PDB file of C-alpha atoms in Angstrom:
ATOM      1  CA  UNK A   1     167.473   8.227  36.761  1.00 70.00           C
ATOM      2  CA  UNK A   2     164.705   6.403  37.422  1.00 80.00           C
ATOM      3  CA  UNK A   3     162.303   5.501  35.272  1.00 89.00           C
ATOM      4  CA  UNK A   4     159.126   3.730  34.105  1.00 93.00           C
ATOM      5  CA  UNK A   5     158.586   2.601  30.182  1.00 95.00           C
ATOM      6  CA  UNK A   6     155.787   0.778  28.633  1.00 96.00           C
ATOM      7  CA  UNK A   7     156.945  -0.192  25.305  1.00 96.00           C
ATOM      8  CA  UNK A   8     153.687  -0.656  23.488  1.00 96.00           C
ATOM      9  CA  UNK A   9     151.883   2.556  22.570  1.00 95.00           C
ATOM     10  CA  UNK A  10     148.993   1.019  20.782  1.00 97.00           C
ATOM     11  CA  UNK A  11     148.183  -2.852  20.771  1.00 97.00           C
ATOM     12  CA  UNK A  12     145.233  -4.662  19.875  1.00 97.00           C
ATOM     13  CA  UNK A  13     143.867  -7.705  19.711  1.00 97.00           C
ATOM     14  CA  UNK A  14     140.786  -9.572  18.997  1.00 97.00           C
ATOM     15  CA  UNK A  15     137.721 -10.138  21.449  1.00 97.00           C
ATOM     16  CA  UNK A  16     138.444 -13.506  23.639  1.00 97.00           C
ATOM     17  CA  UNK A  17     142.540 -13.293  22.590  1.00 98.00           C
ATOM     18  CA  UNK A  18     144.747 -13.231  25.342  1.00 98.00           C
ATOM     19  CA  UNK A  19     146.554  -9.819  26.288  1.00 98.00           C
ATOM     20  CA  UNK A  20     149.953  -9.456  28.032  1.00 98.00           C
ATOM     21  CA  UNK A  21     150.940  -5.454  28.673  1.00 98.00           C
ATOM     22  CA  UNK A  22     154.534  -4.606  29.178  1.00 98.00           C
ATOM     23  CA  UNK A  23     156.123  -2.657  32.129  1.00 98.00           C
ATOM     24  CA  UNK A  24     159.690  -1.887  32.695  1.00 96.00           C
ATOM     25  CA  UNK A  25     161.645   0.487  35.342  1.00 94.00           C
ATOM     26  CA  UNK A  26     164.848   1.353  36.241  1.00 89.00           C
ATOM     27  CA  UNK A  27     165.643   0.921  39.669  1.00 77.00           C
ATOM     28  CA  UNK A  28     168.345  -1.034  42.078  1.00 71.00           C
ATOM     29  CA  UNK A  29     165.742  -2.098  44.949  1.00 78.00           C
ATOM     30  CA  UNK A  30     162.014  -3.199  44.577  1.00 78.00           C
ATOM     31  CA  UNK A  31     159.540  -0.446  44.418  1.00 87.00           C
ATOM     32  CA  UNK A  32     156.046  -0.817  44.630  1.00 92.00           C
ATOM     33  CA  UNK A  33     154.550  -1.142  41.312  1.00 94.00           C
ATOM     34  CA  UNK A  34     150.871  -0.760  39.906  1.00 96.00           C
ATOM     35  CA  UNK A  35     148.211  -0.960  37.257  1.00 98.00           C
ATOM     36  CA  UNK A  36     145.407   1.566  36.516  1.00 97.00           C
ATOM     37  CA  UNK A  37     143.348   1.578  33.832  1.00 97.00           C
ATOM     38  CA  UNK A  38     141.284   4.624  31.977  1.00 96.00           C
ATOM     39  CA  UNK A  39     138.141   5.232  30.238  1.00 93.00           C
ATOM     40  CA  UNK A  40     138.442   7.691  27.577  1.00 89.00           C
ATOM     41  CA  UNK A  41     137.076  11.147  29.494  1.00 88.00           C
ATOM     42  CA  UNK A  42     137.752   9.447  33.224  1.00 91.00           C
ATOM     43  CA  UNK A  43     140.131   9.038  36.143  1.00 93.00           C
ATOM     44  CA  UNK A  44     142.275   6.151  36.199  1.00 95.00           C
ATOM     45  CA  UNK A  45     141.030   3.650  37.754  1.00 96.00           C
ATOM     46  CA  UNK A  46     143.290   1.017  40.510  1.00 96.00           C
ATOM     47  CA  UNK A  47     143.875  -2.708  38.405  1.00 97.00           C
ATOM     48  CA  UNK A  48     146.615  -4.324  40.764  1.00 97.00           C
ATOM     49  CA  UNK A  49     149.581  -3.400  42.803  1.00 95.00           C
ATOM     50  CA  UNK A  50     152.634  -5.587  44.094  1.00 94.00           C
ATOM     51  CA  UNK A  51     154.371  -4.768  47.025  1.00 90.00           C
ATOM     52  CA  UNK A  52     156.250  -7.600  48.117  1.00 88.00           C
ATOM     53  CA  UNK A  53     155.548 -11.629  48.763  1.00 89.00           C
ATOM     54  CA  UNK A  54     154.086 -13.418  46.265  1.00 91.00           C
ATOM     55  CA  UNK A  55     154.761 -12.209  42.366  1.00 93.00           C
ATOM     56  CA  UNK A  56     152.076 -12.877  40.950  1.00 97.00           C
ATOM     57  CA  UNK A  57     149.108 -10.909  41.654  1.00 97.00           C
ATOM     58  CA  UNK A  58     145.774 -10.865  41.046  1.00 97.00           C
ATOM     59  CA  UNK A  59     143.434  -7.597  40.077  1.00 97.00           C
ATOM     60  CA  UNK A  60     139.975  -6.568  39.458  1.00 96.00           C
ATOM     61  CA  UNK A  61     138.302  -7.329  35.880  1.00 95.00           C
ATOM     62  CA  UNK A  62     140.393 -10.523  35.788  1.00 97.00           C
ATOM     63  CA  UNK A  63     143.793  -9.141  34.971  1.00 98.00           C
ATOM     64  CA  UNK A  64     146.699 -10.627  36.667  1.00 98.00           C
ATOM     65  CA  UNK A  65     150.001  -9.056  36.537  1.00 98.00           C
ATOM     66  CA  UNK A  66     153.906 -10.318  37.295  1.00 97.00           C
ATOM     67  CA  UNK A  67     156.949  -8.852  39.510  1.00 95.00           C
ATOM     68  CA  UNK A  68     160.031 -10.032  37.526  1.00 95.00           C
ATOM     69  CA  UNK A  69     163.528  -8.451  39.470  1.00 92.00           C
ATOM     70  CA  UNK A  70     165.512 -10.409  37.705  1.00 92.00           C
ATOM     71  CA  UNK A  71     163.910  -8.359  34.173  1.00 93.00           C
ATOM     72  CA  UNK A  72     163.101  -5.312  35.999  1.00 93.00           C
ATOM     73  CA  UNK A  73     159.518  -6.020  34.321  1.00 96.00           C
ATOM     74  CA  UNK A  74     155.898  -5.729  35.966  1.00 97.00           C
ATOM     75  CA  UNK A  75     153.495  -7.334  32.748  1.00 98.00           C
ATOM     76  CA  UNK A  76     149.960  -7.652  32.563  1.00 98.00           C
ATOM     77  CA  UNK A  77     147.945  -9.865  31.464  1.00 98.00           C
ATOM     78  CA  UNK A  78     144.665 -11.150  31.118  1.00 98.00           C
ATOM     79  CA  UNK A  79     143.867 -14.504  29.619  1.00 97.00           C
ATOM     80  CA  UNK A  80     140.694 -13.975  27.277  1.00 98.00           C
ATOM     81  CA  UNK A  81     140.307 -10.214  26.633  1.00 98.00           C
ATOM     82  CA  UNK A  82     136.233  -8.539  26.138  1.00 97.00           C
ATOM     83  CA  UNK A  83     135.075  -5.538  24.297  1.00 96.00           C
ATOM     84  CA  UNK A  84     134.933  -3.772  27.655  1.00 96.00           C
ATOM     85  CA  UNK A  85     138.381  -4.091  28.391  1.00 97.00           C
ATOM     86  CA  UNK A  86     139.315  -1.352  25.649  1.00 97.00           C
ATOM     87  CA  UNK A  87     141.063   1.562  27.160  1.00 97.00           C
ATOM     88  CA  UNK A  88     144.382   3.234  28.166  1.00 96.00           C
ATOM     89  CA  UNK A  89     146.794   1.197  30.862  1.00 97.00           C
ATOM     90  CA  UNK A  90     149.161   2.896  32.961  1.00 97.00           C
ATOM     91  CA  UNK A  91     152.097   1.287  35.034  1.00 96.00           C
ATOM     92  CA  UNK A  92     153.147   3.034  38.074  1.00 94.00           C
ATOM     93  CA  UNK A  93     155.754   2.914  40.579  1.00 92.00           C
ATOM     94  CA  UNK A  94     156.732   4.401  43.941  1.00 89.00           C
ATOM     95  CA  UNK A  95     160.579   4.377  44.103  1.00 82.00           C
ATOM     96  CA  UNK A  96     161.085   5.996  47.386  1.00 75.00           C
ATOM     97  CA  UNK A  97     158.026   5.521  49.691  1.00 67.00           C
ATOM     98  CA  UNK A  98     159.270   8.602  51.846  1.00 65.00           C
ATOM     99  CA  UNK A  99     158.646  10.968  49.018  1.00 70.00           C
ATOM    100  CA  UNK A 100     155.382   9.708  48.410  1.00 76.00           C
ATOM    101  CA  UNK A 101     155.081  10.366  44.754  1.00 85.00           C
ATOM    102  CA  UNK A 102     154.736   7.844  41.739  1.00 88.00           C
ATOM    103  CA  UNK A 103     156.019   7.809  38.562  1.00 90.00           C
ATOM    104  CA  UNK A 104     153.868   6.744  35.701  1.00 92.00           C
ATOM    105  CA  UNK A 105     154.451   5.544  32.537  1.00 94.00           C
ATOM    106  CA  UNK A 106     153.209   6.868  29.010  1.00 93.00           C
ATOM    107  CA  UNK A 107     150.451   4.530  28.653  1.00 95.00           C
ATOM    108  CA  UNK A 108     149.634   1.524  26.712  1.00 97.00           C
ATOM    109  CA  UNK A 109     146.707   2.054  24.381  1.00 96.00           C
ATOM    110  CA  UNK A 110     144.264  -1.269  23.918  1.00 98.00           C
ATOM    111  CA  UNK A 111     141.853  -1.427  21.084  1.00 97.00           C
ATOM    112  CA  UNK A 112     139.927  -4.518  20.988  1.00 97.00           C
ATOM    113  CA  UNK A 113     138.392  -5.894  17.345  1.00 96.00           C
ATOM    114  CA  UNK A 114     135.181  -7.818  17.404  1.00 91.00           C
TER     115      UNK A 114
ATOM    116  CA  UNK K   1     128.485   8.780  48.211  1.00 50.00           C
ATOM    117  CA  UNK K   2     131.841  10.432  48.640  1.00 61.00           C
ATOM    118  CA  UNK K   3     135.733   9.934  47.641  1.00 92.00           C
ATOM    119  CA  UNK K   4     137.179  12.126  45.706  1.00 95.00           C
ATOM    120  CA  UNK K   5     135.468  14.905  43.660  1.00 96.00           C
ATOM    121  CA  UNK K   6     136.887  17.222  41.032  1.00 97.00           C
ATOM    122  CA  UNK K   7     134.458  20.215  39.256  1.00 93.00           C
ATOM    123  CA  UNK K   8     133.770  21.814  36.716  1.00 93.00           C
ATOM    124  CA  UNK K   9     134.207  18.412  34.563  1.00 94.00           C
ATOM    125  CA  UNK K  10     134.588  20.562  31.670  1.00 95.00           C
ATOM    126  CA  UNK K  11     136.154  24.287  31.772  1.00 94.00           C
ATOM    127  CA  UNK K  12     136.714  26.685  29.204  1.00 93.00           C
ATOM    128  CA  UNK K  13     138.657  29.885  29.786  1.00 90.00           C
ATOM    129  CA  UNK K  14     140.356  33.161  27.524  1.00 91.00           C
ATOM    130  CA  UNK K  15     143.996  33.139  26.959  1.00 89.00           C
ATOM    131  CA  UNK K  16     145.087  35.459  29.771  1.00 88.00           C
ATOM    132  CA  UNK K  17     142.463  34.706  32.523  1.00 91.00           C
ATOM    133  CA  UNK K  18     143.197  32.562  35.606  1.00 94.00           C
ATOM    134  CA  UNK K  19     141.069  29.688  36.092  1.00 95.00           C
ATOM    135  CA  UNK K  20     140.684  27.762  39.265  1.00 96.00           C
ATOM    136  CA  UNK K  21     139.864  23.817  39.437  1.00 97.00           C
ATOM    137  CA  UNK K  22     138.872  22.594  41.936  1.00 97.00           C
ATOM    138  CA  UNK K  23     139.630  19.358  44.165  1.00 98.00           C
ATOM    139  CA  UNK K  24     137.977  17.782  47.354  1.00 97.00           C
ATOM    140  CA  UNK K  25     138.180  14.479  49.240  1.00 97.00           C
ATOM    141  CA  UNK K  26     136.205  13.326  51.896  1.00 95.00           C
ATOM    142  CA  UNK K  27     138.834  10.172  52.968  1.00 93.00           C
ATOM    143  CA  UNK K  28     140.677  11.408  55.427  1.00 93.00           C
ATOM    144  CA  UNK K  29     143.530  10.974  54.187  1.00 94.00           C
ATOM    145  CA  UNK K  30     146.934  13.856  53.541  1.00 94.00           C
ATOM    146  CA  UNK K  31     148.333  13.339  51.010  1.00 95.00           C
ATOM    147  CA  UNK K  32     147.117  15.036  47.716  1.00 96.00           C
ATOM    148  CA  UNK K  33     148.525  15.391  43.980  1.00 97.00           C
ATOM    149  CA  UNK K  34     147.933  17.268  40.603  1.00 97.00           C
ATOM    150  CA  UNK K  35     148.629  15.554  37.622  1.00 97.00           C
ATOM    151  CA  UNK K  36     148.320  16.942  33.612  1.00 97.00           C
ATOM    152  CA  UNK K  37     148.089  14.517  31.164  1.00 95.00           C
ATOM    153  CA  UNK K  38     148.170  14.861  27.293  1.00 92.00           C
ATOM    154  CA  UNK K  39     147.888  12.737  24.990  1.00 83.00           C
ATOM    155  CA  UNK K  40     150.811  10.329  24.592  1.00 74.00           C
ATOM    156  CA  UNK K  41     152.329  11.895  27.388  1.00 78.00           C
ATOM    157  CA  UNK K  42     151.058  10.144  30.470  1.00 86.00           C
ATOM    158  CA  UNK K  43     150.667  11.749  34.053  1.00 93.00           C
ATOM    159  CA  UNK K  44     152.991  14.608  34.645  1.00 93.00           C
ATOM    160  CA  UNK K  45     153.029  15.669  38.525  1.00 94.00           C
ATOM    161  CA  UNK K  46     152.418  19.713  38.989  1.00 97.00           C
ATOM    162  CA  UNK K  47     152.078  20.103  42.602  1.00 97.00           C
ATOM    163  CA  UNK K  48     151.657  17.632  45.713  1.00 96.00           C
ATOM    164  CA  UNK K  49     150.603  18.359  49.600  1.00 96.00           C
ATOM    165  CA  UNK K  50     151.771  15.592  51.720  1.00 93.00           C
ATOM    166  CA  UNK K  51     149.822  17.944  54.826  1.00 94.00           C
ATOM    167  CA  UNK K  52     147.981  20.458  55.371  1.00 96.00           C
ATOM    168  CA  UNK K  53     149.501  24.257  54.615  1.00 96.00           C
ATOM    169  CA  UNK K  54     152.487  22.614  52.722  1.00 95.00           C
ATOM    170  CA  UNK K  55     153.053  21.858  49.472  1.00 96.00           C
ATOM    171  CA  UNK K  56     155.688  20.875  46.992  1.00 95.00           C
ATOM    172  CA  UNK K  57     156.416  21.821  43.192  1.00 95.00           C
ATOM    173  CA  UNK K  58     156.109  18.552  40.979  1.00 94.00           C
ATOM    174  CA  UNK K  59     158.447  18.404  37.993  1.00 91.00           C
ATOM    175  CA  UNK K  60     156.153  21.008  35.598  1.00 95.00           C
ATOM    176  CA  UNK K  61     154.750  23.750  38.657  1.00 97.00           C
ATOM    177  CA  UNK K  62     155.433  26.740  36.105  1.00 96.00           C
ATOM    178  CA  UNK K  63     151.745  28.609  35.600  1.00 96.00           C
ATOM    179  CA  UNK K  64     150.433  27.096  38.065  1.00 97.00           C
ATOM    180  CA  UNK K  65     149.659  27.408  41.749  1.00 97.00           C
ATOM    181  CA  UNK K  66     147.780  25.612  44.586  1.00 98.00           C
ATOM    182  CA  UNK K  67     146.572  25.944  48.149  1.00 97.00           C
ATOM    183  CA  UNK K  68     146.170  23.144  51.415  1.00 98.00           C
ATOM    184  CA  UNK K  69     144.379  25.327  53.823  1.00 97.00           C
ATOM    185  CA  UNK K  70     142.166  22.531  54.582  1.00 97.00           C
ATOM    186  CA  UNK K  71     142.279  18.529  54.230  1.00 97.00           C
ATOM    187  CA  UNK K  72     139.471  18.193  52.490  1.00 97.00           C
ATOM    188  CA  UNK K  73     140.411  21.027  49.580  1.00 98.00           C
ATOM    189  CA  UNK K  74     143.658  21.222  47.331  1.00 98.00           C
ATOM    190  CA  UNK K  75     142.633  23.621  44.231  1.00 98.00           C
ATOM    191  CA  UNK K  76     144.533  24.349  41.723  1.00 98.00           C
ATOM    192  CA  UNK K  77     144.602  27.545  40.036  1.00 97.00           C
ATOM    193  CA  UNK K  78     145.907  27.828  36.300  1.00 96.00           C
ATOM    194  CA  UNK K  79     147.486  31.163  35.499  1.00 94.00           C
ATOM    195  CA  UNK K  80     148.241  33.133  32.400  1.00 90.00           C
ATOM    196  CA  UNK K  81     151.622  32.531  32.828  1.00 89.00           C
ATOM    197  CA  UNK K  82     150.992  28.945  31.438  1.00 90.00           C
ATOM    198  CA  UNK K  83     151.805  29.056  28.147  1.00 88.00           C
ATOM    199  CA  UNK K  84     149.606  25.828  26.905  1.00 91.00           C
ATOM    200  CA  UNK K  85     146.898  24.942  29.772  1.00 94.00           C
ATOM    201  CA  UNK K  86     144.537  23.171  27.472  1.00 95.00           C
ATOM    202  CA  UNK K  87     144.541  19.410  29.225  1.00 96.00           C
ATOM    203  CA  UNK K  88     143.148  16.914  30.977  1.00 96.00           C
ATOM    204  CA  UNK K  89     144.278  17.488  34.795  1.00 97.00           C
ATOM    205  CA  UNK K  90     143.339  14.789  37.433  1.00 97.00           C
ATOM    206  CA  UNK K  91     143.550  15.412  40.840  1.00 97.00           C
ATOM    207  CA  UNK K  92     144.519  11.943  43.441  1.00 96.00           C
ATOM    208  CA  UNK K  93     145.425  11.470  46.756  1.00 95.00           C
ATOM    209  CA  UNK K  94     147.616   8.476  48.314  1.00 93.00           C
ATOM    210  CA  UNK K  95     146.411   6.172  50.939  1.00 90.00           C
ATOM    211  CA  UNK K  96     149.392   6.127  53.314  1.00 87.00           C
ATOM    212  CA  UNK K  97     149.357   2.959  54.531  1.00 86.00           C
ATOM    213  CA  UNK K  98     149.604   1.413  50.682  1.00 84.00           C
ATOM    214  CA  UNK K  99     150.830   3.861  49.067  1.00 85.00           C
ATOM    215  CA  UNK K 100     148.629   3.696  46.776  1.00 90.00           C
ATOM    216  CA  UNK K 101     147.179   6.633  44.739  1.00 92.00           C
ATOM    217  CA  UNK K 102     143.325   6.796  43.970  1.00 94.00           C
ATOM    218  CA  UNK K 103     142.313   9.542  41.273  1.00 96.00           C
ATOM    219  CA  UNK K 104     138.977  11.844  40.674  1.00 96.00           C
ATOM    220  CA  UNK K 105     136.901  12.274  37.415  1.00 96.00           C
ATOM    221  CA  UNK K 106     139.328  15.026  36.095  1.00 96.00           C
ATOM    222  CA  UNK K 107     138.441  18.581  34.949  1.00 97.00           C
ATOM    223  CA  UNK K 108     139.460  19.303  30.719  1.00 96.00           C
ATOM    224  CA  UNK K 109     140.725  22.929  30.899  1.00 96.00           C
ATOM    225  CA  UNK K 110     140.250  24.309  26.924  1.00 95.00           C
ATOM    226  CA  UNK K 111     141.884  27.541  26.200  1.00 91.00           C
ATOM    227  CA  UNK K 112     139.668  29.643  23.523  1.00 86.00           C
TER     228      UNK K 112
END
């Protein structure tokens, strides 16, 4: 079946520290993938997607996020992390474009320490 | 201003009553979705329109019902018949040309 899993529940790390979120799905051909992010009490809000071409892409807020096919894997990151940036991430990914629905992973909870 | 609007932001209804939330997009664009989320659990798709008057059960449609007589509007209506409505439900719609899904405010339902 396919599938979308973001290992981390909870991570955090320390203002300024770099951050790297994990994304994994199971799929045979490249679906589109995406990052959205949520304020506690909001919508999600659109980070990055990847649809094909280059595999390393570049979001709002300065995260930056990588297509791996050969590990199945769609990671963010961003390389010096602020207060601001605490909230819930979601991956996503469209499997079949004709259906027109995503499937979402559980979430990856970021707390960020002073 | 415009997008995609979602009201009441906060809702609070009696086991037993139906509740309706409401959903409306000024885009342009078909394709609409209902999502629940609770905590730990992610999104979890109820019901989707891909056009207007036609829509699709998502993978937990049980207790709940919509309508697509318009583009604009795709309201959801919570029945009694859901057994444990108290969430957070977000309501999106997809760009067609991306694919890409862009979501509203969300509405917290609380059962008292």
């Amino acid at each position: 079946a396919q599938s979308v899993t973001q290992p981390d529940i909870h991570i955090t790390v320390s203002e300024g520290a770099s951050l790297e979120l994990r994304c994994n799905y199971s799929y045979g051909a490249t679906p589109y993938l995406f990052w959205y992010v949520q304020s506690p009490g909001q919508g999600l809000q659109l980070l990055l997607k990847y649809f094909s071409g280059d595999t390393l892409v570049q979001g709002i807020k300065g995260f930056e996020a990588e297509f791996k096919r050969s590990q199945s894997s769609f990671n963010l990151r961003k390389p010096s992390v602020h207060w601001s940036d605490a909230a819930e991430y979601f991956c996503a990914v469209v499997f079949n474009t004709n259906a027109g629905k995503s499937t979402f992973g559980d979430g990856t909870t970021l707390t960020v320490k002073p | 201003d415009g997008g995609i609007t979602q009201s009441p932001k906060y809702l609070f209804r009696k086991e037993g009553q139906n509740v309706t939330l409401s959903c409306e997009q000024n885009l342009n664009h078909d394709a609409m979705y209902w999502y629940r989320q609770d905590p730990g659990q992610g999104l979890r798709l109820i019901y989707y329109s891909q056009i207007v008057n036609d829509f699709q059960k998502g993978d937990i449609a049980e207790g709940y019902s919509v309508s697509r007589e318009k583009k604009e509007s795709f309201p959801l209506t919570v029945t009694s018949a859901q057994k444990n409505p108290t969430a957070f439900y977000l309501c999106a719609l997809r760009d067609a040309d991306t694919d890409t899904q862009y979501f509203g405010p969300g509405t917290r339902l609380t059962v008292l």
